[in-house]
Short mmCIF file of C-alpha atoms in Angstrom, two decimals:
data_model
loop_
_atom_site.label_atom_id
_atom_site.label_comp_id
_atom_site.label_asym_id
_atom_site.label_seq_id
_atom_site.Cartn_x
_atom_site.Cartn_y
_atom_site.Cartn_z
CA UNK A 271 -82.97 -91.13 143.07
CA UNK A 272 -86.23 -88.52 143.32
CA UNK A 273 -87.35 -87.67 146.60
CA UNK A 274 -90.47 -85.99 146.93
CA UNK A 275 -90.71 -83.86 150.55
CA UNK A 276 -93.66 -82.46 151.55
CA UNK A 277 -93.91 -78.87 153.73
CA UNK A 278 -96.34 -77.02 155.49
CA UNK A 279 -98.29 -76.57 158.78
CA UNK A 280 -99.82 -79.68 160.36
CA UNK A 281 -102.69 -77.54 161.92
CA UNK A 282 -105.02 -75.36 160.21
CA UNK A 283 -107.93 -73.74 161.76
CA UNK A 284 -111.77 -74.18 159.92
CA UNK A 285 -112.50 -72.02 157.05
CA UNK A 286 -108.72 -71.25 156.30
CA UNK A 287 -106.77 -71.64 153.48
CA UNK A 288 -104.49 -75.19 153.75
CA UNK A 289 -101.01 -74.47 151.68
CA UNK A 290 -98.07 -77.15 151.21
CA UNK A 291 -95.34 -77.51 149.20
CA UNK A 292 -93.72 -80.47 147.72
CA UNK A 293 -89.91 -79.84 147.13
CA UNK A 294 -88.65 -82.08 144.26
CA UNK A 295 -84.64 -83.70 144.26
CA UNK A 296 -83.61 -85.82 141.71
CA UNK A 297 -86.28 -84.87 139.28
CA UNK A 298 -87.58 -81.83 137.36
CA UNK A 299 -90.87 -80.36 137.37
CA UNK A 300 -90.38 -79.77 133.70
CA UNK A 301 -89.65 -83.33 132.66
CA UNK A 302 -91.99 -83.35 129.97
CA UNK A 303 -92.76 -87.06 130.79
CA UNK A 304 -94.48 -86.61 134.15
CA UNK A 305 -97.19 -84.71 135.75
CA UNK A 306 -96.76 -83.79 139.24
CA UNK A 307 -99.81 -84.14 142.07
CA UNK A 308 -100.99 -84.54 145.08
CA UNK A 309 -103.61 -87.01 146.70
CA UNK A 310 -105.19 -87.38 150.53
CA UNK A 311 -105.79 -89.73 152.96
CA UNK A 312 -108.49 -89.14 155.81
CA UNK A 313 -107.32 -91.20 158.72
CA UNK A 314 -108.42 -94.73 158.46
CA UNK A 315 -109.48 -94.02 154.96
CA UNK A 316 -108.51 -94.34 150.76
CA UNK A 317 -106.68 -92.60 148.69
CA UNK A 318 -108.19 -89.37 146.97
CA UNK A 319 -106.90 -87.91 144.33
CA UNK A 320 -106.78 -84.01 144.64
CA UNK A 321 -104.68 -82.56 141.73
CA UNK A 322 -102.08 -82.74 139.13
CA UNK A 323 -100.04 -80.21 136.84
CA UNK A 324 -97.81 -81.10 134.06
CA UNK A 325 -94.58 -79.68 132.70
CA UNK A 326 -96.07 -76.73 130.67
CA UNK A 327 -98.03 -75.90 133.83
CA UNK A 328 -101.46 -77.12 132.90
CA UNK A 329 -103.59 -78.50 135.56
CA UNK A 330 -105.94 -81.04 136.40
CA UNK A 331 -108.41 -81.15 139.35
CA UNK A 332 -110.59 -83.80 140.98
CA UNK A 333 -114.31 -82.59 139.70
CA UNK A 334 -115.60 -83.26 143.75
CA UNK A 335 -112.66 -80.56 145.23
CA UNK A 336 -111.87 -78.19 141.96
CA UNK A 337 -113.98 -75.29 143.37
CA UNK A 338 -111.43 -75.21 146.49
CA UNK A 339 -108.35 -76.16 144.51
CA UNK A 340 -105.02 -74.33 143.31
CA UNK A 341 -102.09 -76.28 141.85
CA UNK A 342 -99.23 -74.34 140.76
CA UNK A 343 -95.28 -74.84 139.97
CA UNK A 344 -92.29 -72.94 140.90
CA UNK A 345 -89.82 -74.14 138.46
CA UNK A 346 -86.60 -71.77 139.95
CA UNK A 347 -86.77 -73.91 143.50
CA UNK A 348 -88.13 -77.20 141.54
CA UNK A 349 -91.45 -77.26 143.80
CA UNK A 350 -94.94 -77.22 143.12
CA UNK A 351 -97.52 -76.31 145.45
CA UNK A 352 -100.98 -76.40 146.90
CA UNK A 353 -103.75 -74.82 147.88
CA UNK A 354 -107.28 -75.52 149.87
CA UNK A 355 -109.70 -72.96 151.00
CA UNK A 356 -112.45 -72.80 153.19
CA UNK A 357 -111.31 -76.01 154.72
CA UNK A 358 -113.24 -77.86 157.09
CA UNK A 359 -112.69 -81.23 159.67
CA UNK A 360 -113.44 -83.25 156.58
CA UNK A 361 -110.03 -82.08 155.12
CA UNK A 362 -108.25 -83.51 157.47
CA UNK A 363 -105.74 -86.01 156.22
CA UNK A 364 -102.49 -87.27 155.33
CA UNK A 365 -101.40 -85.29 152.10
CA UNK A 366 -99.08 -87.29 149.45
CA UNK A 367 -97.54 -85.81 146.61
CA UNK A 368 -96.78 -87.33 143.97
CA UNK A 369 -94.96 -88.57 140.38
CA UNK A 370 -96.89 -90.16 137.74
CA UNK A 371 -95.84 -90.40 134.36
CA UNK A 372 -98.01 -88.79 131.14
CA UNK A 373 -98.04 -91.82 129.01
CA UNK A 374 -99.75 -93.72 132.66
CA UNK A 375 -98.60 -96.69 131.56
CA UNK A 376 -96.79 -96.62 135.24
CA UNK A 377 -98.27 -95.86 138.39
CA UNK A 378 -97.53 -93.10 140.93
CA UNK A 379 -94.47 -92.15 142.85
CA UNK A 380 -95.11 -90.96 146.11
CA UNK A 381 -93.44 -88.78 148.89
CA UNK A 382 -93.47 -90.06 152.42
CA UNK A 383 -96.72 -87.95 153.18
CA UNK A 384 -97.54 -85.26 155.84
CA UNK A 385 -100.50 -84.83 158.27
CA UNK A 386 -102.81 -81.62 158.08
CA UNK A 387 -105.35 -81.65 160.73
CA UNK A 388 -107.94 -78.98 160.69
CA UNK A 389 -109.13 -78.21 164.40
CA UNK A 390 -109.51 -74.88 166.18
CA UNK B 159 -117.99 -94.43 147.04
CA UNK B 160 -114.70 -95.00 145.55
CA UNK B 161 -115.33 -95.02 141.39
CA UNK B 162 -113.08 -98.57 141.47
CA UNK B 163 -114.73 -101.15 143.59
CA UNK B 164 -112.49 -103.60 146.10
CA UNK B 165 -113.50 -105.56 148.86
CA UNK B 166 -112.84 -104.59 152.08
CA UNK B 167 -111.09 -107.38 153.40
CA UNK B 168 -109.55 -110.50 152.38
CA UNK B 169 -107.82 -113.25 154.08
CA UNK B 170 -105.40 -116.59 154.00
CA UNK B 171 -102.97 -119.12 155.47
CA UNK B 172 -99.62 -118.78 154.82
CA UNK B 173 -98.74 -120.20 152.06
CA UNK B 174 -102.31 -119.80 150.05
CA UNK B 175 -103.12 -117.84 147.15
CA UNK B 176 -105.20 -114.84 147.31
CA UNK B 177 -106.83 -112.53 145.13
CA UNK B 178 -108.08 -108.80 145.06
CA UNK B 179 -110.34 -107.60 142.86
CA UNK B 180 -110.91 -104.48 141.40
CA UNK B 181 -114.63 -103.63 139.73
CA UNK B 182 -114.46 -100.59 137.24
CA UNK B 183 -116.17 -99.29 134.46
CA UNK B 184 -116.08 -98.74 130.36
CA UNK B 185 -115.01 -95.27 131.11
CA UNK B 186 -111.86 -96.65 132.94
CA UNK B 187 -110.58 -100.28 133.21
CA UNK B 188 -113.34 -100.95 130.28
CA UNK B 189 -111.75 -98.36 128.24
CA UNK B 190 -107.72 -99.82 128.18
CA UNK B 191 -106.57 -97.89 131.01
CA UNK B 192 -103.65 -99.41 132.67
CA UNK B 193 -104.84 -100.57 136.65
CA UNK B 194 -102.19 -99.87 138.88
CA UNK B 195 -101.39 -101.95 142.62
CA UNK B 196 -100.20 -100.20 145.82
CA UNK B 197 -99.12 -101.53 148.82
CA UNK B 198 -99.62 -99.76 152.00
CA UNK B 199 -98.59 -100.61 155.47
CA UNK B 200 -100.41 -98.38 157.82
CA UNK B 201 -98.59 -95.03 158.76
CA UNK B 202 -96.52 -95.21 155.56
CA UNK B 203 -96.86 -94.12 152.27
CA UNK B 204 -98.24 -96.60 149.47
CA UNK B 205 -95.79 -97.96 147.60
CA UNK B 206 -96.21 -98.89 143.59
CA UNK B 207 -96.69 -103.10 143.60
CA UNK B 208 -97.20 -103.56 139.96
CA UNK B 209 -98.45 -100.98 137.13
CA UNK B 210 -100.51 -102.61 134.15
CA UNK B 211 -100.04 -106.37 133.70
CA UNK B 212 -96.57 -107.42 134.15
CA UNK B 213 -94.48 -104.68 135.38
CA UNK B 214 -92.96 -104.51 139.11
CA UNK B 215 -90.53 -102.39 140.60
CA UNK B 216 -87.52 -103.62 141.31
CA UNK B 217 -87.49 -105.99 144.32
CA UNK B 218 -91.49 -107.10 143.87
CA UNK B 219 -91.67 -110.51 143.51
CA UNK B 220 -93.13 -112.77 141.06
CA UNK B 221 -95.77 -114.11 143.49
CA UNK B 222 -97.56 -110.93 142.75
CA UNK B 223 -99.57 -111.06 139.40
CA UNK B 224 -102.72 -109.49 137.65
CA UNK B 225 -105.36 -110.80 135.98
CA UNK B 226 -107.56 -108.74 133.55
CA UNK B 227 -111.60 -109.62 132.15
CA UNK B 228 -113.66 -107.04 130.75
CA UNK B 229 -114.04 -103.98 133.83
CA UNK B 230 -112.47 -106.03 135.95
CA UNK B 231 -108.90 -106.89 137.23
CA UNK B 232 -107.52 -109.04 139.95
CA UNK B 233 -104.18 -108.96 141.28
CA UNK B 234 -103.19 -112.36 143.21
CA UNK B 235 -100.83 -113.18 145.84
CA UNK B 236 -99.50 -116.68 145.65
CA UNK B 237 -97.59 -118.72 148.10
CA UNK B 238 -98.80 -115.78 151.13
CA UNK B 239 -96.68 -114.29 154.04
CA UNK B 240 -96.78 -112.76 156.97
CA UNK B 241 -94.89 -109.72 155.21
CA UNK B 242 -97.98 -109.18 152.89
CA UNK B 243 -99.98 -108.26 155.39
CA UNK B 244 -100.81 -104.42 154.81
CA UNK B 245 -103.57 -102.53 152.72
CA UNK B 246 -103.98 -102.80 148.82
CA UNK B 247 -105.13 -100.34 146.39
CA UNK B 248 -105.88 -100.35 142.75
CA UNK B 249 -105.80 -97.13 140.98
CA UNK B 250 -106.44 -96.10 137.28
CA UNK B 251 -107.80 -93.36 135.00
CA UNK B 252 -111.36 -92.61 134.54
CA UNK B 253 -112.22 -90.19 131.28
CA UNK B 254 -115.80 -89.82 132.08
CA UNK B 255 -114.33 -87.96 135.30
CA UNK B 256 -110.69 -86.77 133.32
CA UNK B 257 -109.59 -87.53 136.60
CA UNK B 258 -107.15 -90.54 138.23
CA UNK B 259 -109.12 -92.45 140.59
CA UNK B 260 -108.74 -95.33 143.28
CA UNK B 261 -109.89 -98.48 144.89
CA UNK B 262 -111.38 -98.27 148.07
CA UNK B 263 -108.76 -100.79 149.35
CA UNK B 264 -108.70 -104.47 150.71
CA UNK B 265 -107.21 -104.83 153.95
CA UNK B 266 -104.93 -108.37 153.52
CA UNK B 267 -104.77 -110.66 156.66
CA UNK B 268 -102.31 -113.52 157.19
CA UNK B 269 -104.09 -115.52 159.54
#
């Protein structure tokens, strides 16, 4: 069964860079049927989507964030990752990633989520 | 401003039929992208309800169905429970944007 489990620090100061990591079991990130993202919540808030790379490694940004925005694979531990700069209060959020399929036909798959929270 | 348009909030007995509705465009409902439903129950992650017009996951039930007209669809909830209370979300793909977008969500309220 896949299992999507997010990593990374839960505090990040203003103007930093925000990094996680989404570890992937019982999936590849080179099934050539999926594309792998990630997507935010703000607490109390929807669902934004942030970013999403496929099995060749080409990636897809949200046109509001894609100045801020890195989404890259590592295919030897089966994780993908992201990246956020110059982040601010507004970035603050529960981070999802996430399994969606390329023909999107199906909806997404998601990991249980982790909270960044970007205070000083 | 969320790029798919929900209401806020909807509510019913148990027992009653609700519905959700989700407002797009020609650029993504308009233009044959599939709509898909999440359920959410607050502090969790959303789960996937139903993805186009028929298909649940495993254990969804059929009292959950969607309805489709024009740049609009509506998923409804018949024969309500107390378990359905949560947050709903309809998501789909928008090509003006090339980008996946979402409802703003409708908070569901068994009364």
């Amino acid at each position: 069964q896949l299992q999507l489990q997010q990593s990374g620090p839960g505090l990040v100061k203003p103007s930093e860079t925000l990094s996680l990591t989404c570890t992937v079991s019982g999936g590849s990130i080179t099934d050539s049927t999926y594309y792998w993202g990630w997507i935010r919540q703000p607490p109390g808030k929807g669902l934004e989507w942030i970013a999403s790379i496929d099995y060749g490694g080409r990636t897809y940004y949200n046109p509001s964030i894609k100045s801020r925005v890195t989404i890259s694979p590592d295919t030897s531990n089966n994780q993908f990752s992201l990246r956020l700069t110059s982040v601010t209060a507004a970035d603050t959020a529960v981070y999802y990633c996430a399994r969606h399929p390329l023909t999107m036909i199906l909806g997404f798959y998601w990991g249980q989520g982790t909270l960044v929270t970007v205070s000083s | 401003q969320s790029v798919l348009t929900q209401p806020p909030s909807v509510s019913g007995a148990p027992g009653q039929r609700v519905t959700i509705s989700c407002s797009g465009t020609s650029s993504n409902i308009g233009a044959g992208y599939d709509v898909h439903w999440y359920y959410q129950v607050p502090g969790t992650a959303p789960k996937l309800l139903i993805s186009g017009d028929t298909n649940r996951p495993s254990g969804v039930p059929d009292r959950f169905s969607v309805s489709k007209s024009g740049t609009s669809v509506s998923l409804a909830i018949a024969g309500l429970q107390a378990e359905d209370e949560g947050d709903y979300y309809c998501q789909s793909f928008d090509s003006s944007l090339s980008a996946w977008v979402f409802g703003g969500g409708t908070k569901v309220t068994v009364l």
